[in-house]
Amino acid sequence: MRELRFTATAFGIVMGTAALGACAGALFAPRMTRWFGPGPMMLTALLLTPITQLPLLTASPGRSWQIAIGAALAVQLLCAAATGTTQRSIRQMITTPRLQGRMQAVSTWLTGGSRPLAAPLAGVIGTLHGVRSALIAGTVLLLVPLAVLALSPVRSLRALPATAAAPGGNPPAPVDAPAADEARAPHTKEGDRP
């Protein structure tokens, strides 16, 4: 805000625009997954994410740069929401119900656990070499998830996987199908009691 001379209003508008991008990403993730496949969609989103940092890295004071930063941040958060929604869905589909909690705990630990290290590191880089250097370092680190996904078999996934069944259990019924007990039970009118 100080270096680019953002007013509080301009900063609020930029952040509000970014939030709309995140909402759009979450809403359109299922559609984009159907169109392009989960692997290619996530690869594209992770490739766009570091590119959307370029306006912030090259910006000067002025309204046109504020608009460019707001638009880039909206695209960045759209990509983050679409990728996050899709990869969480895949993780839940391929993990057995008994291991869902453990899987989510490990994921949260890996993502949230880096923050206490990243924040002081960014502060040190910013103090010693300037804010722009800290932003460049953060942009380079955005390439790590792209590299991890590009090296994994998920990159070529064209459809969401089937939901994992519990070991020794029956596979889950499709959402539209009645459960086995429901299918055998006689239909009763609303309000009937057994």
mmCIF file of C-alpha atoms in Angstrom:
data_model
loop_
_atom_site.group_PDB
_atom_site.id
_atom_site.type_symbol
_atom_site.label_atom_id
_atom_site.label_comp_id
_atom_site.label_asym_id
_atom_site.label_seq_id
_atom_site.Cartn_x
_atom_site.Cartn_y
_atom_site.Cartn_z
ATOM 1 C CA MET A 1 0.000 0.000 0.000
ATOM 2 C CA ARG A 2 2.840 2.382 0.822
ATOM 3 C CA GLU A 3 5.018 1.718 -2.227
ATOM 4 C CA LEU A 4 2.159 1.634 -4.748
ATOM 5 C CA ARG A 5 0.254 4.396 -2.925
ATOM 6 C CA PHE A 6 -3.019 2.475 -2.687
ATOM 7 C CA THR A 7 -5.789 4.295 -0.850
ATOM 8 C CA ALA A 8 -7.802 2.288 1.660
ATOM 9 C CA THR A 9 -10.750 2.360 -0.775
ATOM 10 C CA ALA A 10 -8.645 1.097 -3.700
ATOM 11 C CA PHE A 11 -7.216 -1.672 -1.537
ATOM 12 C CA GLY A 12 -10.722 -2.686 -0.429
ATOM 13 C CA ILE A 13 -11.968 -2.796 -4.025
ATOM 14 C CA VAL A 14 -8.980 -4.894 -5.124
ATOM 15 C CA MET A 15 -9.515 -7.368 -2.284
ATOM 16 C CA GLY A 16 -13.270 -7.502 -2.966
ATOM 17 C CA THR A 17 -12.609 -8.224 -6.642
ATOM 18 C CA ALA A 18 -10.204 -10.983 -5.615
ATOM 19 C CA ALA A 19 -12.863 -12.530 -3.389
ATOM 20 C CA LEU A 20 -15.266 -12.591 -6.342
ATOM 21 C CA GLY A 21 -12.620 -14.483 -8.301
ATOM 22 C CA ALA A 22 -12.398 -17.067 -5.520
ATOM 23 C CA CYS A 23 -16.196 -17.464 -5.511
ATOM 24 C CA ALA A 24 -16.209 -17.935 -9.286
ATOM 25 C CA GLY A 25 -13.460 -20.564 -9.033
ATOM 26 C CA ALA A 26 -15.364 -22.553 -6.449
ATOM 27 C CA LEU A 27 -18.627 -22.303 -8.408
ATOM 28 C CA PHE A 28 -17.166 -23.209 -11.796
ATOM 29 C CA ALA A 29 -14.677 -25.885 -10.653
ATOM 30 C CA PRO A 30 -17.096 -28.801 -11.329
ATOM 31 C CA ARG A 31 -17.899 -27.481 -14.805
ATOM 32 C CA MET A 32 -14.230 -26.856 -15.668
ATOM 33 C CA THR A 33 -13.383 -30.349 -14.389
ATOM 34 C CA ARG A 34 -16.010 -31.878 -16.699
ATOM 35 C CA TRP A 35 -14.837 -29.818 -19.697
ATOM 36 C CA PHE A 36 -11.084 -30.271 -19.413
ATOM 37 C CA GLY A 37 -10.593 -33.122 -16.952
ATOM 38 C CA PRO A 38 -9.333 -32.630 -13.390
ATOM 39 C CA GLY A 39 -5.641 -33.156 -14.199
ATOM 40 C CA PRO A 40 -5.316 -30.692 -17.101
ATOM 41 C CA MET A 41 -7.571 -28.156 -15.349
ATOM 42 C CA MET A 42 -5.432 -28.177 -12.185
ATOM 43 C CA LEU A 43 -2.188 -28.042 -14.195
ATOM 44 C CA THR A 44 -3.426 -25.010 -16.129
ATOM 45 C CA ALA A 45 -4.598 -23.274 -12.955
ATOM 46 C CA LEU A 46 -1.286 -23.915 -11.199
ATOM 47 C CA LEU A 47 0.586 -22.622 -14.261
ATOM 48 C CA LEU A 48 -1.477 -19.417 -14.334
ATOM 49 C CA THR A 49 -0.971 -18.726 -10.610
ATOM 50 C CA PRO A 50 2.669 -17.517 -10.766
ATOM 51 C CA ILE A 51 1.919 -15.593 -13.974
ATOM 52 C CA THR A 52 -0.774 -13.616 -12.139
ATOM 53 C CA GLN A 53 1.957 -12.290 -9.818
ATOM 54 C CA LEU A 54 3.595 -10.363 -12.682
ATOM 55 C CA PRO A 55 1.420 -7.210 -12.411
ATOM 56 C CA LEU A 56 2.229 -6.964 -8.703
ATOM 57 C CA LEU A 57 5.953 -7.458 -9.364
ATOM 58 C CA THR A 58 6.110 -4.823 -12.116
ATOM 59 C CA ALA A 59 3.538 -2.315 -10.849
ATOM 60 C CA SER A 60 4.006 1.392 -10.331
ATOM 61 C CA PRO A 61 1.636 3.793 -8.566
ATOM 62 C CA GLY A 62 -1.501 4.587 -10.556
ATOM 63 C CA ARG A 63 -5.082 3.529 -11.151
ATOM 64 C CA SER A 64 -4.306 1.356 -14.195
ATOM 65 C CA TRP A 65 -1.918 -0.731 -12.079
ATOM 66 C CA GLN A 66 -4.522 -1.015 -9.348
ATOM 67 C CA ILE A 67 -6.975 -2.413 -11.906
ATOM 68 C CA ALA A 68 -4.325 -4.802 -13.279
ATOM 69 C CA ILE A 69 -3.431 -6.041 -9.791
ATOM 70 C CA GLY A 70 -7.120 -6.510 -8.903
ATOM 71 C CA ALA A 71 -7.809 -8.470 -12.100
ATOM 72 C CA ALA A 72 -4.685 -10.618 -11.670
ATOM 73 C CA LEU A 73 -5.515 -11.362 -8.043
ATOM 74 C CA ALA A 74 -9.074 -12.331 -9.039
ATOM 75 C CA VAL A 75 -7.691 -14.793 -11.613
ATOM 76 C CA GLN A 76 -5.170 -16.099 -9.072
ATOM 77 C CA LEU A 77 -7.846 -16.791 -6.470
ATOM 78 C CA LEU A 78 -10.157 -18.269 -9.119
ATOM 79 C CA CYS A 79 -7.354 -20.718 -9.973
ATOM 80 C CA ALA A 80 -6.655 -21.428 -6.292
ATOM 81 C CA ALA A 81 -10.319 -22.127 -5.510
ATOM 82 C CA ALA A 82 -10.834 -24.318 -8.588
ATOM 83 C CA THR A 83 -7.657 -26.305 -7.879
ATOM 84 C CA GLY A 84 -8.344 -26.596 -4.150
ATOM 85 C CA THR A 85 -11.923 -27.754 -4.647
ATOM 86 C CA THR A 86 -10.935 -30.338 -7.244
ATOM 87 C CA GLN A 87 -7.917 -31.765 -5.442
ATOM 88 C CA ARG A 88 -9.866 -32.086 -2.185
ATOM 89 C CA SER A 89 -12.626 -33.913 -4.051
ATOM 90 C CA ILE A 90 -10.102 -36.317 -5.581
ATOM 91 C CA ARG A 91 -8.464 -36.941 -2.198
ATOM 92 C CA GLN A 92 -11.815 -37.723 -0.610
ATOM 93 C CA MET A 93 -12.863 -40.011 -3.459
ATOM 94 C CA ILE A 94 -9.711 -42.152 -3.370
ATOM 95 C CA THR A 95 -9.347 -42.316 0.421
ATOM 96 C CA THR A 96 -11.263 -44.983 2.323
ATOM 97 C CA PRO A 97 -13.782 -43.604 4.855
ATOM 98 C CA ARG A 98 -11.731 -44.933 7.771
ATOM 99 C CA LEU A 99 -8.705 -42.829 6.721
ATOM 100 C CA GLN A 100 -10.524 -39.600 5.785
ATOM 101 C CA GLY A 101 -9.680 -37.846 9.078
ATOM 102 C CA ARG A 102 -6.023 -38.841 8.917
ATOM 103 C CA MET A 103 -5.779 -37.734 5.278
ATOM 104 C CA GLN A 104 -7.289 -34.334 6.091
ATOM 105 C CA ALA A 105 -5.012 -33.898 9.125
ATOM 106 C CA VAL A 106 -1.886 -34.583 7.061
ATOM 107 C CA SER A 107 -3.045 -32.211 4.329
ATOM 108 C CA THR A 108 -3.788 -29.434 6.838
ATOM 109 C CA TRP A 109 -0.450 -30.006 8.569
ATOM 110 C CA LEU A 110 1.450 -29.765 5.272
ATOM 111 C CA THR A 111 -0.294 -26.602 4.095
ATOM 112 C CA GLY A 112 -0.866 -24.789 7.384
ATOM 113 C CA GLY A 113 2.366 -25.984 8.968
ATOM 114 C CA SER A 114 4.468 -24.039 6.478
ATOM 115 C CA ARG A 115 2.976 -20.674 7.458
ATOM 116 C CA PRO A 116 4.933 -20.191 10.704
ATOM 117 C CA LEU A 117 8.126 -20.708 8.680
ATOM 118 C CA ALA A 118 7.105 -18.769 5.577
ATOM 119 C CA ALA A 119 5.985 -15.580 7.346
ATOM 120 C CA PRO A 120 9.290 -14.912 9.198
ATOM 121 C CA LEU A 121 11.275 -15.902 6.095
ATOM 122 C CA ALA A 122 9.306 -13.410 3.983
ATOM 123 C CA GLY A 123 9.859 -10.792 6.685
ATOM 124 C CA VAL A 124 13.619 -11.373 6.693
ATOM 125 C CA ILE A 125 13.829 -11.215 2.891
ATOM 126 C CA GLY A 126 11.676 -8.087 2.850
ATOM 127 C CA THR A 127 13.747 -6.387 5.546
ATOM 128 C CA LEU A 128 17.120 -7.252 4.026
ATOM 129 C CA HIS A 129 16.344 -7.016 0.303
ATOM 130 C CA GLY A 130 13.009 -5.187 -0.031
ATOM 131 C CA VAL A 131 9.374 -6.101 -0.500
ATOM 132 C CA ARG A 132 9.751 -6.816 -4.203
ATOM 133 C CA SER A 133 12.431 -9.449 -3.472
ATOM 134 C CA ALA A 134 10.123 -11.152 -0.973
ATOM 135 C CA LEU A 135 7.343 -11.157 -3.588
ATOM 136 C CA ILE A 136 9.697 -12.638 -6.202
ATOM 137 C CA ALA A 137 10.703 -15.406 -3.785
ATOM 138 C CA GLY A 138 7.007 -16.131 -3.126
ATOM 139 C CA THR A 139 6.305 -16.217 -6.854
ATOM 140 C CA VAL A 140 9.108 -18.720 -7.441
ATOM 141 C CA LEU A 141 7.712 -20.911 -4.635
ATOM 142 C CA LEU A 142 4.358 -20.973 -6.465
ATOM 143 C CA LEU A 143 6.085 -23.191 -9.041
ATOM 144 C CA VAL A 144 6.515 -25.998 -6.471
ATOM 145 C CA PRO A 145 2.861 -27.220 -6.555
ATOM 146 C CA LEU A 146 2.956 -27.084 -10.362
ATOM 147 C CA ALA A 147 6.097 -29.257 -10.425
ATOM 148 C CA VAL A 148 4.637 -31.737 -7.921
ATOM 149 C CA LEU A 149 1.420 -32.126 -9.929
ATOM 150 C CA ALA A 150 3.295 -32.309 -13.252
ATOM 151 C CA LEU A 151 5.344 -35.227 -11.907
ATOM 152 C CA SER A 152 2.326 -37.101 -10.510
ATOM 153 C CA PRO A 153 -0.063 -39.422 -12.376
ATOM 154 C CA VAL A 154 -2.923 -37.032 -11.529
ATOM 155 C CA ARG A 155 -1.737 -34.690 -14.312
ATOM 156 C CA SER A 156 -3.395 -36.887 -16.965
ATOM 157 C CA LEU A 157 -6.598 -37.607 -15.036
ATOM 158 C CA ARG A 158 -9.499 -36.958 -17.435
ATOM 159 C CA ALA A 159 -12.372 -37.795 -15.054
ATOM 160 C CA LEU A 160 -12.902 -37.876 -11.333
ATOM 161 C CA PRO A 161 -12.069 -41.283 -9.846
ATOM 162 C CA ALA A 162 -14.653 -43.622 -8.371
ATOM 163 C CA THR A 163 -15.281 -43.248 -4.663
ATOM 164 C CA ALA A 164 -13.211 -45.599 -2.489
ATOM 165 C CA ALA A 165 -15.091 -48.255 -0.548
ATOM 166 C CA ALA A 166 -14.292 -49.237 3.000
ATOM 167 C CA PRO A 167 -12.072 -52.357 3.153
ATOM 168 C CA GLY A 168 -14.327 -55.428 3.027
ATOM 169 C CA GLY A 169 -17.411 -53.253 2.580
ATOM 170 C CA ASN A 170 -19.791 -52.665 -0.272
ATOM 171 C CA PRO A 171 -19.056 -49.821 -2.637
ATOM 172 C CA PRO A 172 -21.215 -46.778 -1.959
ATOM 173 C CA ALA A 173 -24.516 -46.566 -3.806
ATOM 174 C CA PRO A 174 -24.889 -43.855 -6.433
ATOM 175 C CA VAL A 175 -26.455 -40.698 -5.095
ATOM 176 C CA ASP A 176 -29.751 -41.205 -6.959
ATOM 177 C CA ALA A 177 -30.179 -44.862 -5.962
ATOM 178 C CA PRO A 178 -32.013 -45.757 -2.730
ATOM 179 C CA ALA A 179 -30.056 -47.579 -0.042
ATOM 180 C CA ALA A 180 -30.531 -51.376 0.061
ATOM 181 C CA ASP A 181 -32.710 -51.218 3.212
ATOM 182 C CA GLU A 182 -34.831 -48.456 1.713
ATOM 183 C CA ALA A 183 -35.412 -50.429 -1.485
ATOM 184 C CA ARG A 184 -36.811 -53.405 0.457
ATOM 185 C CA ALA A 185 -38.971 -51.371 2.862
ATOM 186 C CA PRO A 186 -42.616 -50.863 1.854
ATOM 187 C CA HIS A 187 -43.459 -47.344 0.909
ATOM 188 C CA THR A 188 -45.520 -45.506 3.493
ATOM 189 C CA LYS A 189 -47.328 -42.236 3.420
ATOM 190 C CA GLU A 190 -45.917 -39.251 5.218
ATOM 191 C CA GLY A 191 -46.904 -39.333 8.870
ATOM 192 C CA ASP A 192 -47.309 -43.147 9.062
ATOM 193 C CA ARG A 193 -45.550 -44.678 12.016
ATOM 194 C CA PRO A 194 -44.384 -48.282 12.240
#
